[in-house]
Short mmCIF file of C-alpha atoms in Angstrom, two decimals:
data_model
loop_
_atom_site.label_atom_id
_atom_site.label_comp_id
_atom_site.label_asym_id
_atom_site.label_seq_id
_atom_site.Cartn_x
_atom_site.Cartn_y
_atom_site.Cartn_z
CA UNK A 1 25.45 -20.79 -1.85
CA UNK A 2 22.87 -23.32 -0.65
CA UNK A 3 19.91 -24.32 -2.78
CA UNK A 4 17.55 -22.69 -0.26
CA UNK A 5 19.39 -19.37 -0.50
CA UNK A 6 19.37 -19.53 -4.27
CA UNK A 7 15.61 -20.15 -4.33
CA UNK A 8 15.08 -17.32 -1.84
CA UNK A 9 17.20 -14.95 -3.86
CA UNK A 10 15.35 -15.76 -7.08
CA UNK A 11 12.01 -15.29 -5.34
CA UNK A 12 13.01 -11.80 -4.22
CA UNK A 13 14.68 -10.64 -7.47
CA UNK A 14 13.16 -9.12 -10.59
CA UNK A 15 14.23 -11.39 -13.44
CA UNK A 16 14.45 -8.64 -16.08
CA UNK A 17 16.48 -5.98 -14.24
CA UNK A 18 18.16 -7.95 -11.45
CA UNK A 19 16.76 -5.45 -8.93
CA UNK A 20 14.89 -6.55 -5.81
CA UNK A 21 11.17 -7.05 -6.41
CA UNK A 22 8.10 -6.17 -4.30
CA UNK A 23 8.61 -9.24 -2.10
CA UNK A 24 12.00 -7.83 -1.07
CA UNK A 25 10.83 -4.22 -0.80
CA UNK A 26 7.85 -4.75 1.49
CA UNK A 27 9.68 -6.38 4.45
CA UNK A 28 12.46 -3.78 4.08
CA UNK A 29 9.87 -1.06 4.74
CA UNK A 30 7.82 -3.02 7.24
CA UNK A 31 10.79 -3.96 9.45
CA UNK A 32 11.59 -0.26 9.88
CA UNK A 33 8.07 1.01 10.42
CA UNK A 34 6.65 -1.78 12.60
CA UNK A 35 7.47 -2.00 15.43
CA UNK A 36 10.44 0.43 15.33
CA UNK A 37 8.57 3.39 13.79
CA UNK A 38 11.73 4.57 12.08
CA UNK A 39 11.40 7.35 9.48
CA UNK A 40 11.38 6.13 5.88
CA UNK A 41 10.68 7.86 2.57
CA UNK A 42 8.81 5.62 0.12
CA UNK A 43 9.04 6.70 -3.51
CA UNK A 44 7.11 5.16 -6.41
CA UNK A 45 8.47 6.04 -9.87
CA UNK A 46 6.81 5.49 -13.24
CA UNK A 47 8.31 6.08 -16.68
CA UNK A 48 6.00 8.48 -18.53
CA UNK A 49 4.33 7.43 -21.80
CA UNK A 50 6.16 4.12 -21.89
CA UNK A 51 3.51 2.47 -24.05
CA UNK A 52 4.66 4.77 -26.84
CA UNK A 53 8.15 3.22 -26.61
CA UNK A 54 6.76 -0.32 -26.92
CA UNK A 55 4.50 0.66 -29.83
CA UNK A 56 7.26 2.46 -31.72
CA UNK A 57 10.25 0.20 -31.07
CA UNK A 58 8.78 -3.12 -29.92
CA UNK A 59 8.71 -4.88 -26.58
CA UNK A 60 12.31 -6.12 -26.71
CA UNK A 61 13.59 -2.56 -27.07
CA UNK A 62 11.17 -1.48 -24.36
CA UNK A 63 12.62 -4.08 -22.02
CA UNK A 64 16.13 -2.92 -22.85
CA UNK A 65 15.15 0.64 -21.88
CA UNK A 66 13.66 -0.60 -18.61
CA UNK A 67 16.92 -2.38 -17.81
CA UNK A 68 18.96 0.75 -18.53
CA UNK A 69 16.55 2.93 -16.53
CA UNK A 70 16.84 0.48 -13.63
CA UNK A 71 20.64 0.62 -13.75
CA UNK A 72 20.62 4.42 -13.66
CA UNK A 73 18.12 4.46 -10.81
CA UNK A 74 20.14 1.99 -8.74
CA UNK A 75 23.31 4.04 -9.34
CA UNK A 76 21.68 7.34 -8.39
CA UNK A 77 19.77 6.11 -5.32
CA UNK A 78 21.12 6.94 -1.83
CA UNK A 79 23.53 4.29 -0.54
CA UNK A 80 21.36 3.05 2.31
CA UNK A 81 18.17 2.77 0.23
CA UNK A 82 16.57 -0.19 -1.48
CA UNK A 83 15.52 0.09 -5.14
CA UNK A 84 12.95 -2.34 -6.52
CA UNK A 85 11.04 -2.92 -9.72
CA UNK A 86 7.46 -3.53 -8.65
CA UNK A 87 5.72 -3.94 -12.02
CA UNK A 88 6.07 -3.06 -15.69
CA UNK A 89 7.78 0.32 -15.98
CA UNK A 90 7.17 1.15 -12.32
CA UNK A 91 9.87 1.22 -9.63
CA UNK A 92 9.95 1.95 -5.91
CA UNK A 93 12.57 3.15 -3.43
CA UNK A 94 12.64 2.95 0.33
CA UNK A 95 15.02 5.56 1.74
CA UNK A 96 15.60 5.32 5.51
CA UNK A 97 16.19 8.60 7.33
CA UNK A 98 14.45 11.71 8.57
CA UNK A 99 13.57 14.21 5.85
CA UNK A 100 11.37 17.26 5.76
CA UNK A 101 9.02 17.50 2.80
CA UNK A 102 11.20 20.17 1.21
CA UNK A 103 14.40 18.20 1.81
CA UNK A 104 13.15 15.01 0.17
CA UNK A 105 11.68 16.97 -2.75
CA UNK A 106 14.97 18.81 -3.36
CA UNK A 107 17.12 15.71 -2.93
CA UNK A 108 15.09 13.59 -5.34
CA UNK A 109 14.86 16.36 -7.93
CA UNK A 110 18.61 16.90 -7.92
CA UNK A 111 19.76 13.31 -7.49
CA UNK A 112 17.44 11.78 -10.08
CA UNK A 113 17.75 14.41 -12.82
CA UNK A 114 20.21 12.19 -14.79
CA UNK A 115 17.37 9.69 -15.21
CA UNK A 116 16.15 11.98 -17.98
CA UNK A 117 19.40 11.91 -19.95
CA UNK A 118 18.94 10.57 -23.47
CA UNK A 119 18.50 6.85 -24.04
CA UNK A 120 19.24 5.24 -27.39
CA UNK A 121 17.32 2.63 -29.36
CA UNK A 122 18.84 1.40 -32.63
CA UNK A 123 21.08 4.46 -32.48
CA UNK A 124 18.07 6.76 -32.30
CA UNK A 125 17.93 9.14 -29.30
CA UNK A 126 14.90 8.70 -27.02
CA UNK A 127 14.02 11.21 -24.32
CA UNK A 128 12.21 9.70 -21.33
CA UNK A 129 10.64 11.55 -18.42
CA UNK A 130 9.37 10.09 -15.18
CA UNK A 131 6.78 10.85 -12.55
CA UNK A 132 7.15 10.09 -8.86
CA UNK A 133 4.95 10.01 -5.77
CA UNK A 134 6.41 10.15 -2.28
CA UNK A 135 5.07 9.18 1.15
CA UNK A 136 6.96 9.81 4.40
CA UNK A 137 6.81 7.66 7.51
CA UNK A 138 5.55 8.25 10.11
CA UNK A 139 3.52 11.31 9.02
CA UNK A 140 1.94 9.67 5.93
CA UNK A 141 1.65 6.15 7.33
CA UNK A 142 2.98 3.71 9.91
CA UNK A 143 3.14 0.53 7.83
CA UNK A 144 4.29 -0.63 4.42
CA UNK A 145 0.82 -1.03 2.90
CA UNK A 146 -0.28 2.51 3.81
CA UNK A 147 2.97 4.11 2.67
CA UNK A 148 2.95 2.38 -0.70
CA UNK A 149 -0.75 3.19 -1.14
CA UNK A 150 -0.17 6.88 -0.41
CA UNK A 151 2.91 7.05 -2.64
CA UNK A 152 0.81 5.52 -5.45
CA UNK A 153 -1.89 8.13 -4.83
CA UNK A 154 0.67 10.90 -5.09
CA UNK A 155 1.92 9.31 -8.32
CA UNK A 156 -1.60 9.22 -9.77
CA UNK A 157 -1.95 12.90 -8.87
CA UNK A 158 1.17 13.64 -10.94
CA UNK A 159 -0.12 11.55 -13.84
CA UNK A 160 -3.41 13.45 -13.90
CA UNK A 161 -1.72 16.85 -13.72
CA UNK A 162 0.83 16.86 -16.51
CA UNK A 163 3.35 14.14 -15.52
CA UNK A 164 7.13 14.71 -15.34
CA UNK A 165 7.17 15.81 -11.69
CA UNK A 166 7.80 14.62 -8.13
CA UNK A 167 4.90 15.12 -5.71
CA UNK A 168 4.56 14.33 -2.02
CA UNK A 169 1.39 12.73 -0.71
CA UNK A 170 -1.37 14.98 0.61
CA UNK A 171 -4.58 13.76 2.33
CA UNK A 172 -6.69 15.46 -0.37
CA UNK A 173 -5.38 12.88 -2.87
CA UNK A 174 -7.53 10.25 -1.16
CA UNK A 175 -10.67 12.21 -2.05
CA UNK A 176 -9.42 12.61 -5.62
CA UNK A 177 -8.96 8.84 -5.82
CA UNK A 178 -12.49 8.34 -4.54
CA UNK A 179 -13.86 10.72 -7.18
CA UNK A 180 -12.00 8.81 -9.91
CA UNK A 181 -13.45 5.54 -8.62
CA UNK A 182 -16.90 7.10 -8.73
CA UNK A 183 -16.30 8.29 -12.28
CA UNK A 184 -15.41 4.76 -13.36
CA UNK A 185 -18.66 3.48 -11.81
CA UNK A 186 -21.04 6.03 -13.35
CA UNK A 187 -22.03 4.26 -16.56
CA UNK A 188 -22.59 0.86 -14.98
CA UNK A 189 -24.49 2.52 -12.10
CA UNK A 190 -26.86 4.14 -14.58
CA UNK A 191 -27.35 0.86 -16.45
CA UNK A 192 -27.89 -1.11 -13.24
CA UNK A 193 -30.54 1.23 -11.83
CA UNK A 194 -28.47 2.50 -8.90
CA UNK A 195 -29.63 6.09 -9.41
CA UNK A 196 -33.15 7.05 -8.39
CA UNK A 197 -35.20 10.23 -8.11
CA UNK A 198 -36.87 11.93 -5.19
CA UNK A 199 -39.27 14.85 -5.39
CA UNK A 200 -39.54 17.69 -2.87
CA UNK A 201 -42.92 19.47 -3.07
CA UNK A 202 -43.26 23.23 -3.29
CA UNK A 203 -46.13 24.82 -1.39
CA UNK A 204 -47.93 27.72 -3.05
CA UNK A 205 -48.81 30.33 -0.42
CA UNK A 206 -51.29 32.00 -2.81
CA UNK A 207 -53.46 28.92 -3.29
CA UNK A 208 -52.51 27.28 0.03
CA UNK A 209 -51.67 24.03 -1.77
CA UNK A 210 -48.85 21.95 -3.19
CA UNK A 211 -48.58 22.52 -6.93
CA UNK A 212 -45.02 21.62 -8.03
CA UNK A 213 -41.90 19.73 -6.95
CA UNK A 214 -38.13 19.83 -7.38
CA UNK A 215 -36.44 16.70 -8.74
CA UNK A 216 -33.45 15.47 -6.73
CA UNK A 217 -31.20 12.61 -7.84
CA UNK A 218 -29.85 10.04 -5.39
CA UNK A 219 -27.27 7.27 -5.78
CA UNK A 220 -27.32 4.08 -3.74
CA UNK A 221 -24.16 2.24 -4.78
CA UNK A 222 -23.51 -1.38 -3.76
CA UNK A 223 -19.79 -0.51 -3.71
CA UNK A 224 -19.66 3.02 -2.28
CA UNK A 225 -22.93 3.07 -0.33
CA UNK A 226 -25.17 6.14 -0.37
CA UNK A 227 -23.15 8.75 -2.28
CA UNK A 228 -24.01 12.40 -1.68
CA UNK A 229 -24.99 14.49 -4.73
CA UNK A 230 -22.53 17.09 -3.40
CA UNK A 231 -19.83 14.52 -4.24
CA UNK A 232 -21.02 12.74 -7.39
CA UNK A 233 -22.48 15.74 -9.28
CA UNK A 234 -19.14 17.67 -9.38
CA UNK A 235 -17.37 14.42 -10.31
CA UNK A 236 -19.87 13.86 -13.13
CA UNK A 237 -19.29 17.41 -14.36
CA UNK A 238 -15.51 16.91 -14.36
CA UNK A 239 -15.49 13.74 -16.44
CA UNK A 240 -18.31 14.58 -18.87
CA UNK A 241 -20.88 12.12 -17.48
CA UNK A 242 -23.22 14.94 -16.51
CA UNK A 243 -24.91 14.91 -19.94
CA UNK A 244 -25.91 11.23 -19.71
CA UNK A 245 -26.99 11.63 -16.08
CA UNK A 246 -29.11 14.74 -16.75
CA UNK A 247 -30.68 13.12 -19.81
CA UNK A 248 -31.72 10.18 -17.62
CA UNK A 249 -33.06 12.53 -14.91
CA UNK A 250 -35.13 14.46 -17.47
CA UNK A 251 -36.49 11.27 -19.02
CA UNK A 252 -37.45 9.69 -15.69
CA UNK A 253 -38.95 12.88 -14.24
CA UNK A 254 -40.94 13.56 -17.42
CA UNK A 255 -42.17 9.96 -17.35
CA UNK A 256 -43.34 10.55 -13.77
CA UNK A 257 -44.87 13.91 -14.62
CA UNK A 258 -46.81 12.32 -17.49
CA UNK A 259 -48.20 9.76 -15.02
CA UNK A 260 -49.19 12.50 -12.57
CA UNK A 261 -50.95 14.45 -15.33
CA UNK A 262 -52.90 11.33 -16.29
CA UNK A 263 -53.95 10.71 -12.68
CA UNK A 264 -54.84 14.34 -11.90
CA UNK A 265 -52.13 14.67 -9.24
CA UNK A 266 -51.85 18.10 -7.53
CA UNK A 267 -48.20 18.39 -8.64
CA UNK A 268 -48.50 20.13 -12.00
CA UNK A 269 -44.88 21.02 -12.68
CA UNK A 270 -41.47 19.49 -11.98
CA UNK A 271 -38.24 21.45 -11.63
CA UNK A 272 -34.97 19.85 -12.76
CA UNK A 273 -31.56 21.22 -11.78
CA UNK A 274 -29.26 21.75 -14.76
CA UNK A 275 -25.50 22.04 -14.17
CA UNK A 276 -23.68 24.99 -15.67
CA UNK A 277 -21.62 23.03 -18.27
CA UNK A 278 -24.76 21.39 -19.66
CA UNK A 279 -26.92 24.50 -19.48
CA UNK A 280 -24.42 26.37 -21.63
CA UNK A 281 -24.36 23.55 -24.20
CA UNK A 282 -26.30 23.93 -27.42
CA UNK A 283 -27.33 20.26 -27.00
CA UNK A 284 -29.72 21.06 -24.13
CA UNK A 285 -32.70 22.65 -25.97
CA UNK A 286 -32.80 19.88 -28.57
CA UNK A 287 -32.53 17.16 -25.92
CA UNK A 288 -35.38 18.65 -23.86
CA UNK A 289 -37.63 19.05 -26.88
CA UNK A 290 -37.16 15.39 -27.80
CA UNK A 291 -37.85 14.16 -24.26
CA UNK A 292 -41.02 16.24 -23.93
CA UNK A 293 -42.20 14.90 -27.28
CA UNK A 294 -41.38 11.29 -26.34
CA UNK A 295 -43.54 11.52 -23.22
CA UNK A 296 -46.32 13.61 -24.80
CA UNK A 297 -45.77 16.25 -22.13
CA UNK A 298 -46.55 19.95 -22.66
CA UNK A 299 -43.57 22.20 -21.90
CA UNK A 300 -45.59 24.02 -19.24
CA UNK A 301 -45.11 21.02 -16.93
CA UNK A 302 -41.29 21.43 -16.93
CA UNK A 303 -39.11 23.98 -15.15
CA UNK A 304 -35.32 24.22 -15.24
CA UNK A 305 -33.28 25.47 -12.30
CA UNK A 306 -29.86 27.02 -12.91
CA UNK A 307 -27.58 28.63 -10.35
CA UNK A 308 -27.12 32.36 -10.28
CA UNK A 309 -23.32 32.11 -10.47
CA UNK A 310 -23.36 29.94 -13.61
CA UNK A 311 -25.53 32.45 -15.48
CA UNK A 312 -23.63 35.54 -14.42
CA UNK A 313 -20.25 34.07 -15.41
CA UNK A 314 -21.47 33.40 -18.96
CA UNK A 315 -24.28 35.89 -19.30
CA UNK A 316 -24.46 36.27 -23.09
CA UNK A 317 -24.51 32.51 -23.77
CA UNK A 318 -26.97 31.90 -20.93
CA UNK A 319 -29.27 34.66 -22.17
CA UNK A 320 -29.51 33.11 -25.63
CA UNK A 321 -30.24 29.63 -24.28
CA UNK A 322 -32.83 30.89 -21.78
CA UNK A 323 -34.56 32.84 -24.54
CA UNK A 324 -34.66 29.71 -26.73
CA UNK A 325 -36.05 27.57 -23.90
CA UNK A 326 -38.64 30.21 -23.06
CA UNK A 327 -39.88 30.16 -26.66
CA UNK A 328 -40.52 26.44 -26.17
CA UNK A 329 -42.65 27.25 -23.12
CA UNK A 330 -40.21 26.00 -20.48
CA UNK A 331 -40.01 27.95 -17.20
CA UNK A 332 -36.62 29.00 -15.80
CA UNK A 333 -35.70 29.50 -12.14
CA UNK A 334 -32.63 31.29 -10.83
CA UNK A 335 -31.47 29.02 -8.00
CA UNK A 336 -29.62 29.99 -4.78
CA UNK A 337 -30.43 33.65 -5.42
CA UNK A 338 -28.53 36.05 -3.18
CA UNK A 339 -25.35 33.98 -2.89
CA UNK A 340 -23.74 35.20 -6.11
CA UNK A 341 -22.75 38.57 -7.50
CA UNK A 342 -25.61 39.19 -9.90
CA UNK A 343 -26.22 42.66 -11.24
CA UNK A 344 -29.76 44.01 -11.01
CA UNK A 345 -29.45 45.00 -14.64
CA UNK A 346 -28.72 41.40 -15.59
CA UNK A 347 -31.65 40.09 -13.53
CA UNK A 348 -33.91 42.59 -15.24
CA UNK A 349 -32.73 41.52 -18.69
CA UNK A 350 -32.97 37.76 -18.15
CA UNK A 351 -36.23 36.21 -19.38
CA UNK A 352 -36.59 34.08 -16.23
CA UNK A 353 -39.73 33.22 -14.27
CA UNK A 354 -38.67 32.64 -10.68
CA UNK A 355 -36.10 33.62 -8.06
CA UNK A 356 -35.31 30.97 -5.43
CA UNK A 357 -34.04 32.53 -2.20
CA UNK A 358 -31.13 30.54 -0.79
CA UNK A 359 -31.64 28.63 2.46
CA UNK A 360 -28.82 30.57 4.14
CA UNK A 361 -31.11 33.64 4.23
CA UNK A 362 -34.20 31.71 5.27
CA UNK A 363 -32.49 30.13 8.30
CA UNK A 364 -32.50 33.43 10.17
CA UNK A 365 -35.46 35.19 8.58
CA UNK A 366 -37.46 34.92 11.83
CA UNK A 367 -34.61 35.85 14.20
CA UNK A 368 -32.28 38.18 12.29
CA UNK A 369 -33.24 41.70 11.27
CA UNK A 370 -30.61 41.65 8.53
CA UNK A 371 -31.80 38.33 7.03
CA UNK A 372 -35.41 39.47 7.14
CA UNK A 373 -34.49 42.74 5.42
CA UNK A 374 -32.54 40.89 2.70
CA UNK A 375 -35.41 38.49 2.04
CA UNK A 376 -37.88 41.37 1.90
CA UNK A 377 -35.64 43.18 -0.57
CA UNK A 378 -35.44 40.11 -2.83
CA UNK A 379 -39.22 39.66 -2.74
CA UNK A 380 -39.78 43.31 -3.62
CA UNK A 381 -37.20 43.04 -6.40
CA UNK A 382 -39.02 40.02 -7.82
CA UNK A 383 -42.35 41.86 -7.76
CA UNK A 384 -40.74 44.81 -9.56
CA UNK A 385 -39.55 42.48 -12.34
CA UNK A 386 -42.81 40.46 -12.31
CA UNK A 387 -41.09 37.28 -11.09
CA UNK A 388 -42.35 34.71 -8.62
CA UNK A 389 -40.36 33.88 -5.48
CA UNK A 390 -39.68 30.53 -3.82
CA UNK A 391 -38.06 30.35 -0.37
CA UNK A 392 -35.82 27.29 0.03
CA UNK A 393 -35.12 25.38 3.23
CA UNK A 394 -38.19 26.39 5.24
CA UNK A 395 -38.17 24.20 8.35
CA UNK A 396 -40.07 26.16 11.02
CA UNK A 397 -43.55 27.59 11.33
CA UNK A 398 -42.04 30.89 12.48
CA UNK A 399 -40.16 31.18 9.18
CA UNK A 400 -43.35 30.47 7.25
CA UNK A 401 -45.23 33.17 9.20
CA UNK A 402 -42.62 35.80 8.32
CA UNK A 403 -42.50 34.77 4.65
CA UNK A 404 -46.28 35.04 4.37
CA UNK A 405 -46.17 38.58 5.75
CA UNK A 406 -43.37 39.53 3.34
CA UNK A 407 -45.42 38.36 0.34
CA UNK A 408 -43.42 35.28 -0.67
CA UNK A 409 -45.18 33.20 -3.35
CA UNK A 410 -44.06 29.65 -2.50
CA UNK A 411 -41.96 27.73 0.00
CA UNK A 412 -39.97 24.53 -0.10
CA UNK A 413 -38.46 22.65 2.82
CA UNK A 414 -38.86 20.06 5.57
CA UNK A 415 -41.80 21.96 7.09
CA UNK A 416 -43.82 20.84 4.06
CA UNK A 417 -42.02 17.65 3.06
CA UNK A 418 -38.64 16.01 2.78
CA UNK A 419 -37.64 14.76 -0.69
CA UNK A 420 -39.72 11.63 -1.27
CA UNK A 421 -39.97 8.80 -3.77
CA UNK A 422 -42.87 9.32 -6.20
CA UNK A 423 -44.92 6.53 -4.66
CA UNK A 424 -44.85 8.36 -1.30
CA UNK A 425 -46.01 11.55 -2.98
CA UNK A 426 -49.10 9.77 -4.28
CA UNK A 427 -50.49 10.55 -0.82
CA UNK A 428 -50.56 14.23 -1.75
CA UNK A 429 -53.28 13.54 -4.25
CA UNK A 430 -55.70 13.34 -1.34
CA UNK A 431 -54.13 15.95 0.95
CA UNK A 432 -52.70 18.74 -1.19
CA UNK A 433 -53.69 21.35 1.38
CA UNK A 434 -51.05 22.22 3.98
CA UNK A 435 -51.86 20.73 7.36
CA UNK A 436 -54.61 18.46 6.06
#
């Protein structure tokens, strides 16, 4: 063998296992997908909990297990496939051929089951499991980079959902990856000032003036761009960041409210949305009390908005927390009212202050008999229980005209104002009257 061939072989071989490495794997896949567009199954395999092996038995024993795992994998792989070690305890296979999703799942499950047979270290039996992600060309990608990326995404999905399984790529995994990337950015984003607050005024139809505003958080990320709250709030709830984020929102909005009180601004109360997991936490009342004290702000200037569904699913816990917050003088709004399955008995029992009618009902209040009837019923219900009513998402004068006739207390929406930075709302100090 020539020196050039020897160098080439070494460059394309994993030195620990003797298997091909990533440099060998990638052209094997690429030559079949571009330009030939031949079907290929790309499988990425990871040994589960391998760090435990290294910690318990040492790195030399860990390497020995990797070598034995590699030998089993190479023996079990289909004859026309290429098996490679791509890093650490992670391997990849490229299997040419046309397979349905069910066929490849069944074949891999059956063919690779011996990978989980006992290994031995110093005579001690060790049971290893593995996780695998699979991407199929051409349906999941037309080039090596995309196929490996999607197989890795499928593998991460397995790792986050119990391990020890083989999963085929699905487009939804890309969104899950994005949410995980967001989660990893949350803390630094908060420290770097990437979050900011906007305030959407509420217009009081009784006094014909703006008197309060809802606080809305926004995220302008240098990495991800403008991230929608519909995306980052659920992600924050999933990974436990929602407490830190809400604490920051309460602090910043109370700081702003204190400034407005000092400058005699027409906005006299701010409403902060509280997610269900945090609202049901016993940490919330204590946190709010401390923040109000820190900013020398009376509780009457703060309102909390909680969704109807969150309260009804955990009514007893929610009732106790609402009662405690009410004792402190904090107002409570039931948000998105009408979209859940609340019982009238529960609404009657809850010590809340306001019902917010969901935008979905307001959209057709001026054109739909049914929507108008539903809104009228909610307003009458609120009056019966001595609650105030806010209509969300009011965008047209015709909607406002109907709501006035029905006896609605306040409105919120683009007809009055979009969510604005606090400096923009300083203008309202001189024109608090609608239309002025």
